[in-house]
Short mmCIF file of C-alpha atoms in Angstrom, two decimals:
data_model
loop_
_atom_site.label_atom_id
_atom_site.label_comp_id
_atom_site.label_asym_id
_atom_site.label_seq_id
_atom_site.Cartn_x
_atom_site.Cartn_y
_atom_site.Cartn_z
CA UNK O 1 -60.56 4.76 -78.44
CA UNK O 2 -64.00 3.54 -79.04
CA UNK O 3 -65.30 -0.03 -78.83
CA UNK O 4 -64.72 -2.82 -81.35
CA UNK O 5 -68.08 -2.86 -83.54
CA UNK O 6 -69.32 -6.57 -85.20
CA UNK O 7 -68.40 -4.89 -88.69
CA UNK O 8 -64.47 -4.22 -87.33
CA UNK O 9 -64.67 -7.80 -85.91
CA UNK O 10 -65.74 -9.50 -89.50
CA UNK O 11 -63.00 -7.30 -91.50
CA UNK O 12 -60.16 -7.78 -89.05
CA UNK O 13 -57.62 -10.60 -88.86
CA UNK O 14 -57.38 -12.95 -85.60
CA UNK O 15 -54.05 -12.68 -83.85
CA UNK O 16 -54.61 -16.36 -83.86
CA UNK O 17 -54.33 -16.71 -87.86
CA UNK O 18 -50.91 -14.60 -88.37
CA UNK O 19 -48.09 -16.10 -89.49
CA UNK O 20 -45.82 -14.07 -86.85
CA UNK O 21 -41.98 -14.07 -85.87
CA UNK O 22 -41.60 -16.40 -82.80
CA UNK O 23 -39.46 -15.27 -80.30
CA UNK O 24 -37.29 -17.77 -78.13
CA UNK O 25 -38.40 -19.47 -75.13
CA UNK O 26 -35.11 -18.39 -73.62
CA UNK O 27 -35.05 -14.77 -74.46
CA UNK O 28 -34.59 -13.10 -71.28
CA UNK O 29 -31.49 -15.40 -70.62
CA UNK O 30 -29.76 -13.94 -73.84
CA UNK O 31 -27.05 -11.43 -73.54
CA UNK O 32 -28.82 -7.82 -73.78
CA UNK O 33 -26.55 -6.58 -77.02
CA UNK O 34 -28.06 -10.09 -78.97
CA UNK O 35 -31.49 -9.44 -77.75
CA UNK O 36 -31.48 -6.20 -78.73
CA UNK O 37 -30.08 -7.16 -82.20
CA UNK O 38 -32.70 -9.86 -82.44
CA UNK O 39 -35.78 -7.38 -81.66
CA UNK O 40 -34.30 -4.86 -84.16
CA UNK O 41 -34.09 -7.38 -86.93
CA UNK O 42 -37.67 -8.87 -85.88
CA UNK O 43 -39.36 -5.20 -85.68
CA UNK O 44 -38.15 -4.90 -89.72
CA UNK O 45 -40.30 -7.83 -89.99
CA UNK O 46 -43.38 -7.26 -88.11
CA UNK O 47 -44.87 -4.74 -85.24
CA UNK O 48 -45.81 -7.86 -83.28
CA UNK O 49 -44.00 -11.53 -82.46
CA UNK O 50 -45.61 -14.34 -80.55
CA UNK O 51 -43.97 -15.55 -77.45
CA UNK O 52 -44.83 -18.15 -74.47
CA UNK O 53 -47.59 -16.34 -73.02
CA UNK O 54 -48.93 -14.05 -76.07
CA UNK O 55 -47.66 -11.34 -78.13
CA UNK O 56 -44.31 -9.01 -77.81
CA UNK O 57 -45.42 -5.58 -79.45
CA UNK O 58 -41.98 -4.12 -80.76
CA UNK O 59 -42.38 -1.19 -82.54
CA UNK O 60 -42.32 2.45 -80.79
CA UNK O 61 -45.51 3.86 -82.30
CA UNK O 62 -47.49 0.45 -81.69
CA UNK O 63 -46.23 0.20 -77.93
CA UNK O 64 -47.45 3.57 -77.05
CA UNK O 65 -50.98 3.11 -78.98
CA UNK O 66 -51.42 0.02 -76.70
CA UNK O 67 -50.18 1.81 -73.57
CA UNK O 68 -52.63 4.37 -74.13
CA UNK O 69 -55.87 2.70 -75.25
CA UNK O 70 -57.81 2.28 -72.07
CA UNK O 71 -59.52 -1.28 -73.19
CA UNK O 72 -55.77 -2.58 -72.68
CA UNK O 73 -55.90 -3.16 -69.18
CA UNK O 74 -52.28 -3.48 -66.80
CA UNK O 75 -51.87 -6.97 -66.44
CA UNK O 76 -50.13 -6.63 -62.82
CA UNK O 77 -53.74 -7.45 -61.39
CA UNK O 78 -53.35 -10.69 -63.03
CA UNK O 79 -49.87 -11.59 -61.44
CA UNK O 80 -51.41 -13.99 -58.92
CA UNK O 81 -53.85 -15.64 -61.33
CA UNK O 82 -50.60 -16.17 -63.79
CA UNK O 83 -48.53 -17.85 -61.16
CA UNK O 84 -51.13 -19.67 -60.16
CA UNK O 85 -51.42 -18.43 -56.35
CA UNK O 86 -54.65 -18.82 -55.47
CA UNK O 87 -54.42 -17.49 -51.72
CA UNK O 88 -57.31 -14.90 -50.76
CA UNK O 89 -54.63 -12.36 -48.99
CA UNK O 90 -53.31 -11.58 -52.66
CA UNK O 91 -56.43 -12.38 -54.69
CA UNK O 92 -59.32 -10.80 -52.61
CA UNK O 93 -57.30 -7.39 -51.64
CA UNK O 94 -58.59 -4.10 -53.41
CA UNK O 95 -56.93 -2.84 -56.60
CA UNK O 96 -53.55 -1.20 -56.31
CA UNK O 97 -53.53 2.08 -58.08
CA UNK O 98 -50.83 0.12 -60.33
CA UNK O 99 -53.72 -2.01 -61.18
CA UNK O 100 -57.01 -0.09 -60.90
CA UNK O 101 -58.83 0.60 -64.08
CA UNK O 102 -61.45 3.05 -65.21
CA UNK O 103 -63.55 5.48 -62.79
CA UNK O 104 -61.51 3.60 -60.16
CA UNK O 105 -58.21 4.42 -61.46
CA UNK O 106 -59.14 8.08 -62.43
CA UNK O 107 -60.24 8.68 -58.93
CA UNK O 108 -57.26 7.95 -57.37
CA UNK O 109 -54.82 9.36 -59.87
CA UNK O 110 -56.79 12.62 -59.34
CA UNK O 111 -56.42 12.76 -55.49
CA UNK O 112 -52.62 11.95 -55.37
CA UNK O 113 -51.65 13.61 -58.40
CA UNK O 114 -50.32 16.68 -56.67
CA UNK O 115 -48.36 14.86 -53.83
CA UNK O 116 -46.22 13.03 -56.78
CA UNK O 117 -45.67 16.45 -58.90
CA UNK O 118 -42.02 17.42 -59.87
CA UNK O 119 -42.28 20.27 -57.22
CA UNK O 120 -42.45 17.70 -54.83
CA UNK O 121 -39.83 15.76 -55.84
CA UNK O 122 -37.62 18.78 -56.37
CA UNK O 123 -37.79 19.29 -52.36
CA UNK O 124 -36.07 16.15 -51.87
CA UNK O 125 -32.76 16.66 -54.08
CA UNK O 126 -30.89 18.38 -51.16
CA UNK O 127 -31.51 15.02 -49.06
CA UNK O 128 -30.65 12.90 -52.09
CA UNK O 129 -27.40 14.71 -52.60
CA UNK O 130 -26.61 14.32 -48.93
CA UNK O 131 -27.22 10.51 -49.15
CA UNK O 132 -25.07 9.79 -52.10
CA UNK O 133 -22.46 11.55 -50.72
CA UNK O 134 -22.58 9.54 -47.60
CA UNK O 135 -22.77 5.93 -49.48
CA UNK O 136 -19.81 7.32 -51.27
CA UNK O 137 -17.66 8.58 -48.16
CA UNK O 138 -17.57 4.79 -47.18
CA UNK O 139 -15.93 3.71 -50.09
CA UNK O 140 -14.05 6.89 -51.12
CA UNK O 141 -10.88 6.11 -49.67
CA UNK O 142 -10.70 2.49 -50.61
CA UNK O 143 -10.85 3.34 -54.31
CA UNK O 144 -12.64 0.41 -55.17
CA UNK O 145 -16.47 -0.50 -54.62
CA UNK O 146 -19.55 -2.98 -55.63
CA UNK O 147 -21.51 -0.23 -56.96
CA UNK O 148 -24.95 -2.44 -57.03
CA UNK O 149 -24.35 -3.57 -53.33
CA UNK O 150 -22.55 -0.30 -52.00
CA UNK O 151 -24.47 2.47 -53.73
CA UNK O 152 -27.62 1.55 -55.63
CA UNK O 153 -29.09 -1.02 -53.59
CA UNK O 154 -29.08 1.29 -50.04
CA UNK O 155 -29.67 4.61 -52.25
CA UNK O 156 -33.98 4.49 -52.70
CA UNK O 157 -34.75 3.48 -49.27
CA UNK O 158 -33.82 6.56 -47.21
CA UNK O 159 -35.03 8.96 -49.56
CA UNK O 160 -38.57 6.93 -49.52
CA UNK O 161 -38.49 6.76 -46.30
CA UNK O 162 -38.04 10.97 -45.97
CA UNK O 163 -40.75 11.11 -48.33
CA UNK O 164 -43.24 8.87 -46.05
CA UNK O 165 -41.67 10.60 -42.73
CA UNK O 166 -40.23 7.39 -41.37
CA UNK O 167 -37.28 7.91 -39.27
CA UNK O 168 -33.46 6.92 -40.06
CA UNK O 169 -33.65 4.33 -37.46
CA UNK O 170 -36.09 2.10 -39.58
CA UNK O 171 -34.32 2.41 -42.55
CA UNK O 172 -33.15 -1.18 -42.55
CA UNK O 173 -36.71 -2.53 -41.68
CA UNK O 174 -37.73 -0.85 -44.43
CA UNK O 175 -35.03 -2.16 -46.77
CA UNK O 176 -36.21 -5.55 -45.69
CA UNK O 177 -39.99 -4.98 -46.22
CA UNK O 178 -39.38 -4.00 -49.52
CA UNK O 179 -37.14 -6.77 -50.82
CA UNK O 180 -39.82 -9.25 -49.68
CA UNK O 181 -42.80 -7.48 -50.68
CA UNK O 182 -41.02 -6.90 -54.18
CA UNK O 183 -40.53 -10.52 -54.59
CA UNK O 184 -44.10 -11.11 -55.58
CA UNK O 185 -43.31 -10.03 -59.09
CA UNK O 186 -40.53 -12.67 -59.57
CA UNK O 187 -40.88 -15.85 -61.36
CA UNK O 188 -40.25 -17.41 -58.18
CA UNK O 189 -43.04 -15.75 -56.29
CA UNK O 190 -45.25 -19.12 -55.73
CA UNK O 191 -42.52 -20.83 -53.76
CA UNK O 192 -41.81 -17.35 -51.47
CA UNK O 193 -45.59 -16.56 -50.40
CA UNK O 194 -45.03 -16.90 -46.72
CA UNK O 195 -41.98 -14.43 -46.76
CA UNK O 196 -44.01 -11.92 -48.96
CA UNK O 197 -46.91 -12.44 -46.60
CA UNK O 198 -45.34 -12.03 -43.49
CA UNK O 199 -43.46 -8.73 -44.94
CA UNK O 200 -46.77 -7.03 -46.34
CA UNK O 201 -48.61 -7.55 -42.70
CA UNK O 202 -45.87 -6.20 -40.84
CA UNK O 203 -45.42 -3.35 -43.27
CA UNK O 204 -49.28 -2.64 -43.15
CA UNK O 205 -49.42 -2.61 -39.60
CA UNK O 206 -46.39 -0.07 -39.71
CA UNK O 207 -48.15 2.34 -42.23
CA UNK O 208 -51.57 2.29 -40.34
CA UNK O 209 -49.95 3.20 -37.07
CA UNK O 210 -48.37 6.27 -39.21
CA UNK O 211 -51.43 6.93 -40.46
CA UNK O 212 -52.98 7.18 -36.99
CA UNK O 213 -49.80 9.26 -35.88
CA UNK O 214 -50.25 11.95 -38.86
CA UNK O 215 -54.07 12.53 -38.42
CA UNK O 216 -53.23 13.28 -34.89
CA UNK O 217 -49.78 15.12 -35.36
CA UNK O 218 -49.44 16.32 -39.23
CA UNK O 219 -46.24 16.59 -40.76
CA UNK O 220 -44.41 17.86 -43.75
CA UNK O 221 -44.12 14.39 -45.35
CA UNK O 222 -46.19 12.27 -48.29
CA UNK O 223 -48.46 10.63 -45.58
CA UNK O 224 -49.66 13.88 -44.62
CA UNK O 225 -50.27 15.20 -47.95
CA UNK O 226 -52.40 11.91 -48.85
CA UNK O 227 -54.86 12.19 -45.75
CA UNK O 228 -55.02 15.73 -46.68
CA UNK O 229 -55.75 14.81 -50.25
CA UNK O 230 -59.44 16.04 -51.03
CA UNK O 231 -61.61 16.79 -53.92
CA UNK O 232 -65.28 17.77 -53.97
CA UNK O 233 -65.56 15.95 -50.65
CA UNK O 234 -63.79 12.87 -51.53
CA UNK O 235 -60.70 11.52 -49.43
CA UNK O 236 -58.45 8.13 -49.31
CA UNK O 237 -59.85 6.07 -46.94
CA UNK O 238 -57.38 4.42 -44.72
CA UNK O 239 -57.08 1.38 -46.74
CA UNK O 240 -56.60 3.22 -49.62
CA UNK O 241 -53.71 5.29 -48.13
CA UNK O 242 -51.96 1.82 -46.99
CA UNK O 243 -52.23 0.60 -50.74
CA UNK O 244 -50.59 4.05 -51.89
CA UNK O 245 -47.79 3.64 -49.62
CA UNK O 246 -47.31 0.28 -50.59
CA UNK O 247 -47.17 1.60 -54.31
CA UNK O 248 -44.43 4.21 -53.53
CA UNK O 249 -42.44 1.44 -51.86
CA UNK O 250 -43.02 -1.01 -54.89
CA UNK O 251 -42.52 1.48 -57.70
CA UNK O 252 -40.16 3.58 -55.88
CA UNK O 253 -37.07 1.49 -54.46
CA UNK O 254 -36.22 -1.87 -57.15
CA UNK O 255 -36.73 0.71 -59.96
CA UNK O 256 -34.38 3.56 -58.96
CA UNK O 257 -31.84 1.01 -57.58
CA UNK O 258 -31.74 -1.27 -60.57
CA UNK O 259 -31.86 1.88 -63.22
CA UNK O 260 -28.92 3.53 -61.73
CA UNK O 261 -27.06 -0.20 -61.84
CA UNK O 262 -27.97 -0.26 -65.63
CA UNK O 263 -26.83 3.32 -66.00
CA UNK O 264 -23.46 2.64 -64.76
CA UNK O 265 -22.87 -0.28 -66.20
CA UNK O 266 -23.21 1.77 -69.54
CA UNK O 267 -20.95 4.47 -68.29
CA UNK O 268 -18.25 1.68 -67.91
CA UNK O 269 -18.48 1.06 -71.74
CA UNK O 270 -18.39 4.75 -72.57
CA UNK O 271 -15.74 6.31 -69.98
CA UNK O 272 -15.42 9.10 -71.86
CA UNK O 273 -19.01 10.13 -71.22
CA UNK O 274 -18.67 9.61 -67.61
CA UNK O 275 -15.76 12.11 -67.97
CA UNK O 276 -18.05 14.34 -69.73
CA UNK O 277 -20.76 14.13 -67.24
CA UNK O 278 -18.20 15.16 -64.27
CA UNK O 279 -17.22 18.01 -66.14
CA UNK O 280 -20.84 19.22 -67.19
CA UNK O 281 -23.26 18.25 -64.31
CA UNK O 282 -25.70 20.11 -66.36
CA UNK O 283 -25.81 17.17 -68.54
CA UNK O 284 -27.76 14.93 -66.08
CA UNK O 285 -30.93 15.59 -67.16
CA UNK O 286 -30.05 14.36 -70.63
CA UNK O 287 -28.10 11.58 -69.43
CA UNK O 288 -30.52 9.90 -67.41
CA UNK O 289 -33.16 10.07 -70.56
CA UNK O 290 -30.43 8.86 -72.66
CA UNK O 291 -29.71 6.13 -70.11
CA UNK O 292 -33.13 5.21 -69.46
CA UNK O 293 -33.40 5.01 -73.31
CA UNK O 294 -30.41 2.66 -74.02
CA UNK O 295 -30.59 0.14 -71.49
CA UNK O 296 -33.77 0.53 -69.48
CA UNK O 297 -33.79 -1.35 -66.07
CA UNK O 298 -37.90 -2.26 -66.88
CA UNK O 299 -37.91 -3.92 -70.17
CA UNK O 300 -41.43 -4.59 -70.71
CA UNK O 301 -45.15 -4.45 -69.25
CA UNK O 302 -48.04 -6.21 -69.86
CA UNK O 303 -51.47 -5.81 -70.83
CA UNK O 304 -54.47 -8.00 -71.53
CA UNK O 305 -57.42 -7.27 -73.40
CA UNK O 306 -60.54 -6.15 -71.64
CA UNK O 307 -62.73 -6.83 -74.53
CA UNK O 308 -62.66 -8.16 -78.16
CA UNK O 309 -60.07 -5.10 -79.34
CA UNK O 310 -58.96 -4.42 -83.44
CA UNK O 311 -56.13 -3.05 -83.78
CA UNK O 312 -54.00 -2.62 -87.76
CA UNK O 313 -56.85 -4.69 -88.46
CA UNK O 314 -56.15 -7.67 -86.12
CA UNK O 315 -58.48 -8.73 -83.87
CA UNK O 316 -57.31 -9.39 -80.44
CA UNK O 317 -60.05 -11.56 -78.67
CA UNK O 318 -60.76 -10.67 -75.04
CA UNK O 319 -58.35 -12.08 -72.34
CA UNK O 320 -55.27 -12.06 -74.83
CA UNK O 321 -52.07 -10.91 -73.45
CA UNK O 322 -49.62 -8.76 -74.97
CA UNK O 323 -46.33 -7.36 -74.21
CA UNK O 324 -45.51 -4.09 -74.88
CA UNK O 325 -41.20 -4.13 -75.38
CA UNK O 326 -40.18 -0.99 -74.04
CA UNK O 327 -36.63 -1.80 -74.55
CA UNK O 328 -37.29 -2.49 -78.21
CA UNK O 329 -39.52 0.72 -78.53
CA UNK O 330 -36.69 2.29 -77.39
CA UNK O 331 -34.37 1.32 -79.84
CA UNK O 332 -36.95 1.99 -83.00
CA UNK O 333 -35.68 4.38 -85.46
CA UNK O 334 -36.67 7.68 -84.87
CA UNK O 335 -36.70 7.90 -81.40
CA UNK O 336 -33.55 9.19 -81.38
CA UNK O 337 -31.77 11.74 -83.54
CA UNK O 338 -28.85 9.71 -85.06
CA UNK O 339 -27.88 6.10 -84.46
CA UNK O 340 -30.26 4.46 -81.69
CA UNK O 341 -27.65 2.19 -81.23
CA UNK O 342 -25.16 5.02 -80.02
CA UNK O 343 -25.24 6.01 -76.49
CA UNK O 344 -24.81 9.96 -76.13
CA UNK O 345 -25.56 11.84 -73.11
CA UNK O 346 -25.58 15.55 -75.13
CA UNK O 347 -28.29 13.65 -77.17
CA UNK O 348 -31.52 15.76 -76.97
CA UNK O 349 -35.11 13.65 -76.61
CA UNK O 350 -37.09 14.14 -80.00
CA UNK O 351 -40.25 15.65 -79.03
CA UNK O 352 -43.05 13.55 -78.83
CA UNK O 353 -41.12 10.57 -78.30
CA UNK O 354 -39.49 10.39 -75.38
CA UNK O 355 -38.31 7.33 -73.90
CA UNK O 356 -40.40 4.62 -72.61
CA UNK O 357 -39.03 3.35 -69.31
CA UNK O 358 -41.94 5.25 -67.29
CA UNK O 359 -44.51 3.94 -69.76
CA UNK O 360 -47.28 5.50 -71.10
CA UNK O 361 -51.03 6.55 -71.09
CA UNK O 362 -52.89 6.29 -67.64
CA UNK O 363 -50.72 3.91 -65.99
CA UNK O 364 -47.87 6.37 -66.82
CA UNK O 365 -45.39 5.95 -63.99
CA UNK O 366 -46.94 7.86 -60.85
CA UNK O 367 -43.47 8.42 -59.46
CA UNK O 368 -41.49 9.58 -62.72
CA UNK O 369 -40.35 12.76 -61.33
CA UNK O 370 -39.25 11.45 -58.17
CA UNK O 371 -37.34 8.56 -60.15
CA UNK O 372 -35.79 11.08 -62.24
CA UNK O 373 -34.64 13.45 -59.74
CA UNK O 374 -32.71 10.61 -57.87
CA UNK O 375 -30.83 9.55 -61.03
CA UNK O 376 -30.46 13.27 -62.01
CA UNK O 377 -28.98 13.69 -58.57
CA UNK O 378 -26.67 10.54 -57.83
CA UNK O 379 -24.95 10.23 -61.25
CA UNK O 380 -22.91 13.64 -61.77
CA UNK O 381 -21.80 13.12 -57.82
CA UNK O 382 -21.03 9.31 -58.79
CA UNK O 383 -19.12 10.75 -62.06
CA UNK O 384 -17.42 13.39 -60.21
CA UNK O 385 -16.06 11.28 -56.88
CA UNK O 386 -15.57 8.34 -58.92
CA UNK O 387 -13.37 9.35 -61.84
CA UNK O 388 -11.60 7.09 -64.07
CA UNK O 389 -14.35 4.69 -63.09
CA UNK O 390 -13.68 1.16 -64.24
CA UNK O 391 -14.91 -2.39 -64.00
CA UNK O 392 -12.95 -4.32 -61.43
CA UNK O 393 -14.48 -8.11 -62.83
CA UNK O 394 -17.52 -9.32 -64.38
CA UNK O 395 -20.81 -7.97 -63.75
CA UNK O 396 -23.38 -10.40 -62.15
CA UNK O 397 -26.83 -9.70 -63.66
CA UNK O 398 -30.06 -10.59 -61.81
CA UNK O 399 -31.90 -13.88 -62.67
CA UNK O 400 -34.06 -14.02 -65.72
CA UNK O 401 -36.85 -14.55 -63.28
CA UNK O 402 -36.26 -11.10 -61.76
CA UNK O 403 -39.28 -8.34 -62.71
CA UNK O 404 -36.93 -5.66 -62.75
CA UNK O 405 -33.45 -6.21 -64.07
CA UNK O 406 -30.00 -4.77 -62.94
CA UNK O 407 -26.76 -5.66 -61.60
CA UNK O 408 -26.56 -7.81 -58.18
CA UNK O 409 -22.67 -7.14 -58.47
CA UNK O 410 -20.76 -4.58 -60.04
CA UNK O 411 -17.18 -3.97 -58.93
CA UNK O 412 -15.29 -1.22 -59.97
CA UNK O 413 -12.17 0.59 -59.38
CA UNK O 414 -11.91 4.39 -59.39
CA UNK O 415 -9.15 7.19 -58.76
CA UNK O 416 -8.94 8.46 -55.32
#
């Protein structure tokens, strides 16, 4: 999309002058089903609503359009500023691929795309199955488990370590680093800067050492692939390599573990579909897309206007924050054949209207193929090895200040 002209600005109505529905300040505290109903009700009135930080985009087509418009920049790079963090350690670092824009983002994406292809993710599927089965083995005889703690929490780390080429002896180390580094995305980050910084420093030192080893001794792992990545004489610097490994850990840990937990919570409400998945594991691909559409761990994302932008005859002045609601978009009419409020793992995705859990546009999730593979391998194995899965108490959800939503505790029983 092109730049906004003076004529566009003259003909458009400022977003500040519109009479918009207003989302409650405590919307994140609201029960998921109630929140979904509220979003759907508001979406019938308008495509956008006001929130305490800016504006929430409610409808699928508008969410997709804004995510695909390069003038809307990813707000993740603004997080320190939004949280009042002024420590140069967090504010002066080079942009991550998660936040980079323009030519910088295009270059990084071009150099690393092959390493994150579906083909590369598929190579790890046997190991994914091994990890899931090992986790189930530990609770199988008891016939009960805390799915969030026993399965979801530990599942992604061994796979990330295998991807990077880190040894099993360092799995717990990576788990701690991932947990602490990811605190930067929580609403409590400003109070936890020392913990976040220490974990980031330790992780960076570890990765720099790994890079040095792989330069001398190349192996079949992601770091070696990234070191070798080259196009027209261009290569990633050591600093960029460290950034990419950080992006893998940030993007590939909490997202997967929380999405798996959200998916299982939905299956607990639909035991017939759990049994169906056990009997028909070939439904795994559709099941993952339906789980992410119906209850995604990432409920929204943030963008800010890099310049004055006119969209739908509305002027968004430079610096305006909008928050495309992925959850609302995924429940928009037309995203699914039939009733969008019905959970159905046999449902085929609608062509051209895929679920929005991985975003869209230039910041479409780089690790989508890996995440899909992890979920597609885990869910059928869990369904087969944990038949008659039943909640054994209330699910305790993560606090509203947590960036990526999911269960903290999910107690279940199952038939042994």
